[in-house]
GROMACS .gro file of C-alpha atoms in nm:
model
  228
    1UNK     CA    1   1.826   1.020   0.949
    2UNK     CA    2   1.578   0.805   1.198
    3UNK     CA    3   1.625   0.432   1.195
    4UNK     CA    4   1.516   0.167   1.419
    5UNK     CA    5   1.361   0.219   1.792
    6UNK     CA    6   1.428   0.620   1.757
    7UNK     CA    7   1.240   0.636   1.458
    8UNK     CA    8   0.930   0.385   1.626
    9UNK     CA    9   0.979   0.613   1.889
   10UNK     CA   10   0.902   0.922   1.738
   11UNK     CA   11   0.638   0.810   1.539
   12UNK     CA   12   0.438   0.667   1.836
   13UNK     CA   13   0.554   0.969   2.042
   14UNK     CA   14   0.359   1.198   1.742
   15UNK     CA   15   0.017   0.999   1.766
   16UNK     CA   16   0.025   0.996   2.162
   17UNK     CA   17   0.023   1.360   2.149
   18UNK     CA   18  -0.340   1.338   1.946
   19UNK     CA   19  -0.540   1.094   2.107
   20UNK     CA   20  -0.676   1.215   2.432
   21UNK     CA   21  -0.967   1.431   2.317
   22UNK     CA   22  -0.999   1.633   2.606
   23UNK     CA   23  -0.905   1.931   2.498
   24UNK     CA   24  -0.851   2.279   2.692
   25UNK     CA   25  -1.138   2.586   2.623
   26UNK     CA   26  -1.077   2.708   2.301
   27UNK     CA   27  -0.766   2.516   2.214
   28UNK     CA   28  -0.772   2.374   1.830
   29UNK     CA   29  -0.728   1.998   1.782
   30UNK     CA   30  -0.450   1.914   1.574
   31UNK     CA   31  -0.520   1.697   1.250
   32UNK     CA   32  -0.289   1.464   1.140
   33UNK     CA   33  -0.243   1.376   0.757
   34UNK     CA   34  -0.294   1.065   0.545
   35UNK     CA   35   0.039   0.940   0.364
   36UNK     CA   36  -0.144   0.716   0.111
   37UNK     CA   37   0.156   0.428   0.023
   38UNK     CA   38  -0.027   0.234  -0.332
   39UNK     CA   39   0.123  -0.185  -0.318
   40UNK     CA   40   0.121  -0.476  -0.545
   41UNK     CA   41   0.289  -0.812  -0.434
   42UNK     CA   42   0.334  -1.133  -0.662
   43UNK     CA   43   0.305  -1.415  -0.515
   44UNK     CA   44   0.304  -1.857  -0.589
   45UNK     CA   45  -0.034  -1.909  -0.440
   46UNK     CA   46  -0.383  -1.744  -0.274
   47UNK     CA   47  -0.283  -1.680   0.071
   48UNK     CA   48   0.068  -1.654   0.304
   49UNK     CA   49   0.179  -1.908   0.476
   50UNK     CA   50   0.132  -2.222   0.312
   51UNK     CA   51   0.275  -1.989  -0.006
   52UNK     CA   52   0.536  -1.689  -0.068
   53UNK     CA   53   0.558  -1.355  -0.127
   54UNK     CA   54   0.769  -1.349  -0.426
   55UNK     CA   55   0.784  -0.952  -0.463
   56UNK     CA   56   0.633  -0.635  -0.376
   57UNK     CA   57   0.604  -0.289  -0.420
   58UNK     CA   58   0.530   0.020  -0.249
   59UNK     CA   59   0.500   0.360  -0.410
   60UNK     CA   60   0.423   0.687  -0.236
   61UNK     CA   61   0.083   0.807  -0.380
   62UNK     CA   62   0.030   1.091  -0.224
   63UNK     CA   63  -0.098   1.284   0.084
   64UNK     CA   64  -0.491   1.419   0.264
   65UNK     CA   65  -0.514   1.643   0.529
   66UNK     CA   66  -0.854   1.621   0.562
   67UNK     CA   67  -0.867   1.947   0.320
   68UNK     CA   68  -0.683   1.898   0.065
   69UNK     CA   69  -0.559   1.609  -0.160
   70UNK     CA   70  -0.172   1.645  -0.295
   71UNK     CA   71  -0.077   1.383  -0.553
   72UNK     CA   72   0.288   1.334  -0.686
   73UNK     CA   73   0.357   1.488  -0.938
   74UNK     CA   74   0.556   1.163  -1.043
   75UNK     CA   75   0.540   0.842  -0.906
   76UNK     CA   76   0.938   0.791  -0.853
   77UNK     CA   77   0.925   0.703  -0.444
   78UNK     CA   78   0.924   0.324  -0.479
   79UNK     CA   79   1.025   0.050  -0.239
   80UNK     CA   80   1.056  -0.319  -0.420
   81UNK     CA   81   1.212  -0.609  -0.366
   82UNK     CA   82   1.203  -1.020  -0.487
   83UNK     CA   83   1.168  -1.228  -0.205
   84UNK     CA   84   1.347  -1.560  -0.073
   85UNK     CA   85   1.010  -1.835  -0.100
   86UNK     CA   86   0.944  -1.964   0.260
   87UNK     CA   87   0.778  -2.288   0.186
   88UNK     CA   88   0.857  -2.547  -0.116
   89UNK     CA   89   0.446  -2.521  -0.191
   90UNK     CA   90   0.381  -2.301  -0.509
   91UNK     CA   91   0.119  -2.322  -0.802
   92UNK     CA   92   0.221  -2.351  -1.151
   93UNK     CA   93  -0.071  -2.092  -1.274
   94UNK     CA   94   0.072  -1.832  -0.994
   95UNK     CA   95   0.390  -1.871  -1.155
   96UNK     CA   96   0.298  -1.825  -1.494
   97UNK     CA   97   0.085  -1.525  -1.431
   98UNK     CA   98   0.377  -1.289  -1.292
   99UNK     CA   99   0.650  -1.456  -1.449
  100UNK     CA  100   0.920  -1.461  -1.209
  101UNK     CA  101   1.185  -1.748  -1.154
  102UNK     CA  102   1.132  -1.908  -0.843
  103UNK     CA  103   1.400  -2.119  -0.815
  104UNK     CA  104   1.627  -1.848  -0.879
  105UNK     CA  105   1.445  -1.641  -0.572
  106UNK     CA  106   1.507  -1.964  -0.348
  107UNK     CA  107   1.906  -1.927  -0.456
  108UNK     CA  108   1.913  -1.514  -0.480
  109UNK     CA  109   1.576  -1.310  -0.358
  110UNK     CA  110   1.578  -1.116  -0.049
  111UNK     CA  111   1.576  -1.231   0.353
  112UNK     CA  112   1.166  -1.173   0.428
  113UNK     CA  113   1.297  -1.031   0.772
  114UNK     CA  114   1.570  -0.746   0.613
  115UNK     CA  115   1.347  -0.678   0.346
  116UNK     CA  116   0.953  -0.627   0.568
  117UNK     CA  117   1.231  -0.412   0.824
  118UNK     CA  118   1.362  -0.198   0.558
  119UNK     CA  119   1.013  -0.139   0.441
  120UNK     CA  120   0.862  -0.027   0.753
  121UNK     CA  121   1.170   0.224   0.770
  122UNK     CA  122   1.116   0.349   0.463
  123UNK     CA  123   0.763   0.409   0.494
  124UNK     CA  124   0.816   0.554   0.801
  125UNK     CA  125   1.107   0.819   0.654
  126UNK     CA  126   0.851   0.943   0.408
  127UNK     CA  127   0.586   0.929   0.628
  128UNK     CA  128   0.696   1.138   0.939
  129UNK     CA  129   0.472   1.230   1.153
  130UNK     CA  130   0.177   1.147   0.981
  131UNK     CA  131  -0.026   0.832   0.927
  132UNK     CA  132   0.100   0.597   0.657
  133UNK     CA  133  -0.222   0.416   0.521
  134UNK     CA  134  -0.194   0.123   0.237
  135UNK     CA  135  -0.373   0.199  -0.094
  136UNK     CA  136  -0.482  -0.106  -0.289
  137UNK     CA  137  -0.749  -0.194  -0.593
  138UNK     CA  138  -0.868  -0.404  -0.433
  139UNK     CA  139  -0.762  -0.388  -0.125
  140UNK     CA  140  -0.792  -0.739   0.057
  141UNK     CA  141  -0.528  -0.957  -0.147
  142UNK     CA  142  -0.225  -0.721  -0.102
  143UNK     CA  143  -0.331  -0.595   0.247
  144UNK     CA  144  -0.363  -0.994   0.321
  145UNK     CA  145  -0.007  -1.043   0.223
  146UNK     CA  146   0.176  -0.723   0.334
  147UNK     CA  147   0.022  -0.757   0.671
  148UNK     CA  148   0.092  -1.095   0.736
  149UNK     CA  149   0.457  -1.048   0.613
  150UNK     CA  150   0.544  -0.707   0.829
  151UNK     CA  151   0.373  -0.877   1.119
  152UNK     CA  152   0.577  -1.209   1.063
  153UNK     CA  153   0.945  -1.113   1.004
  154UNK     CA  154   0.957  -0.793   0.985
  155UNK     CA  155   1.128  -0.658   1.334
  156UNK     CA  156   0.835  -0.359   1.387
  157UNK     CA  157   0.534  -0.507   1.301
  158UNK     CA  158   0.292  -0.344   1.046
  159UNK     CA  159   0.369   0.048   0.973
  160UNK     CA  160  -0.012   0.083   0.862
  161UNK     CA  161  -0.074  -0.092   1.237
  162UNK     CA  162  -0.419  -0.292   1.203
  163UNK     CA  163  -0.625  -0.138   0.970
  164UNK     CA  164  -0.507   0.173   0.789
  165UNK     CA  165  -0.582   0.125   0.445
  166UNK     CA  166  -0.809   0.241   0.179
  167UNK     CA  167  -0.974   0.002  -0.111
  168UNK     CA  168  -0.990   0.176  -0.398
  169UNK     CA  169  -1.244  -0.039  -0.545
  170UNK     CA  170  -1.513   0.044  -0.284
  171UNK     CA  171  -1.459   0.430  -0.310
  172UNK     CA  172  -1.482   0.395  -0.635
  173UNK     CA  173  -1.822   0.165  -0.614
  174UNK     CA  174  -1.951   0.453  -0.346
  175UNK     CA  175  -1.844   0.710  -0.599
  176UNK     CA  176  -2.023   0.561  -0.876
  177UNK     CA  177  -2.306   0.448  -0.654
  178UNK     CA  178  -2.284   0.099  -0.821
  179UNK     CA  179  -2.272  -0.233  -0.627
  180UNK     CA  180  -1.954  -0.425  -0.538
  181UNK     CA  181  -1.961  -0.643  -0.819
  182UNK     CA  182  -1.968  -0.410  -1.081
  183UNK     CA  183  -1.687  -0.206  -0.968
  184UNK     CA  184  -1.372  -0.416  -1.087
  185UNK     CA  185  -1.107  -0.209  -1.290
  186UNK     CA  186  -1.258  -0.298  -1.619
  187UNK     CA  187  -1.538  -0.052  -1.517
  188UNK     CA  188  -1.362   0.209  -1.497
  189UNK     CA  189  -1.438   0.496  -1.678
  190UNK     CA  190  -1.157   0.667  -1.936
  191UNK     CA  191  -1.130   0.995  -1.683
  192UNK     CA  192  -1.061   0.732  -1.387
  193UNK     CA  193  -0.798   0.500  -1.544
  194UNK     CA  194  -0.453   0.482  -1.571
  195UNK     CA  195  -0.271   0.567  -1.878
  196UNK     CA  196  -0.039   0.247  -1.753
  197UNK     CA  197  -0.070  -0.075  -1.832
  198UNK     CA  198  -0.116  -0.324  -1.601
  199UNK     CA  199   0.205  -0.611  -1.643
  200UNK     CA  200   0.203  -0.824  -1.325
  201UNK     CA  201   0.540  -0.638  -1.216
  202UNK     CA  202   0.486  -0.524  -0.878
  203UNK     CA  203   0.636  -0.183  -0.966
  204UNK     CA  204   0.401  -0.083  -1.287
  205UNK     CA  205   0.119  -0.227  -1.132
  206UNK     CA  206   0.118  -0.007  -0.763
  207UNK     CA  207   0.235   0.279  -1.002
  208UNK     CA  208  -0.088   0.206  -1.204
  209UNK     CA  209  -0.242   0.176  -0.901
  210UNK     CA  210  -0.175   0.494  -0.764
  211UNK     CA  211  -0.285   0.685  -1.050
  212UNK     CA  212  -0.645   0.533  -1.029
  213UNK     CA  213  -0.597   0.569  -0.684
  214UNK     CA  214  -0.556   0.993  -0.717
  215UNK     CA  215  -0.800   0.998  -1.019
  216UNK     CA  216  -1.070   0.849  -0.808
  217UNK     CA  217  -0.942   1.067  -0.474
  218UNK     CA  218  -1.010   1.384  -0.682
  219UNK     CA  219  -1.337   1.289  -0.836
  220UNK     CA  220  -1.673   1.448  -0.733
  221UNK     CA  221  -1.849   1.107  -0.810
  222UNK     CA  222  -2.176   1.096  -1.014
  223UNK     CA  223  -2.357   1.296  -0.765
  224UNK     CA  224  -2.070   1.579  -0.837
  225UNK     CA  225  -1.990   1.552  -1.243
  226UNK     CA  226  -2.085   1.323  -1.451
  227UNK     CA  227  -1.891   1.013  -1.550
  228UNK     CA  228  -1.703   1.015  -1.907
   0.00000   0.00000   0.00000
């Protein structure tokens, strides 16, 4: 098994070997593959920072190689953990929404710094050599969070780099051809949902994600099939 620089290493070493485009007569490019990675973090306020990360998840939610979509056939890869606070600022309504004990986090939760390494390791073991991309509905909250938190303790940085990430909620507008605003997951249509229900733990709630994620992967859109 890979850990640490060796496994950075090899994963960097992989992508070098696909970006110069100058390829000899005849020669086939190689295509890398999508590892999609669905996340849902709690947290005690709007952004990172100023407030915590109380917990996340991250559940593997399948993988695209450009052909041909493979979901899980259950969602059982799952990396969580409850989170140390790193400021005394929280609000009360956060709090009450996911329902987690903060001052029991500031006593027993995780180290932000082992937990964002241990994640980047883990997505990185399931990964491989292909390209680990965050899956979110929507995406900007979670990405917002995660991001900040790999690129602030965690010894590695981000494993989805900058900007490899995929909001479900604007394929699924696209899909639909609907705008933006009418493409929150109350829209959804019965073929496109999840059969889970959606809890504010960070574990059902990526799981639930990454069914809606698949459904909406795998559907033609309106211009395809129609919409149930």
């Amino acid at each position: 098994m890979i850990f640490g620089e060796q496994l950075i290493l090899k994963s960097h070493g992989a992508m070098r070997q696909n970006v110069d485009p100058r390829l000899a007569p005849g020669a086939t490019p190689v295509r890398r593959t999508d590892v999609y990675f669905s996340a849902d973090v709690e947290t005690d306020g709007p952004i990172p920072g100023p407030f915590s990360m109380l917990s996340f998840a991250i559940v593997y939610a399948g993988k695209y190689d450009g052909e041909r979509f493979e979901r899980p056939s259950e969602y059982n890869q799952v990396f969580y953990r409850e989170l140390s606070p790193i400021s005394t600022e929280f609000q009360a309504e956060a709090l009450n929404v996911n329902g987690l004990d903060r001052d029991d986090l500031v006593l027993n939760g995780s180290d932000p710094i082992h937990s964002m390494t241990e994640a980047f390791e883990w997505i990185k073991i399931i990964s491989g050599d292909s390209y680990p991309v965050l899956v979110a509905y929507p995406l900007s909250f979670d990405w917002n969070w995660l991001y900040w938190y790999f690129m602030r303790f965690g010894r590695y940085g981000s494993p989805f780099d900058y900007s490899r990430c995929f909001d479900i909620k604007t394929a699924f507008a696209v899909k639909s051809a609907i705008p933006i605003a009418e493409a929150g997951r109350s829209h959804l249509p019965i073929n496109l949902a999840s059969t889970k229900k959606h809890t504010h733990h960070a574990i059902d709630d990526a799981i639930e994600q990454a069914e809606i994620f698949a459904n909406v992967f795998e559907w033609e859109g309106i211009n395809g099939s129609n919409r149930r």
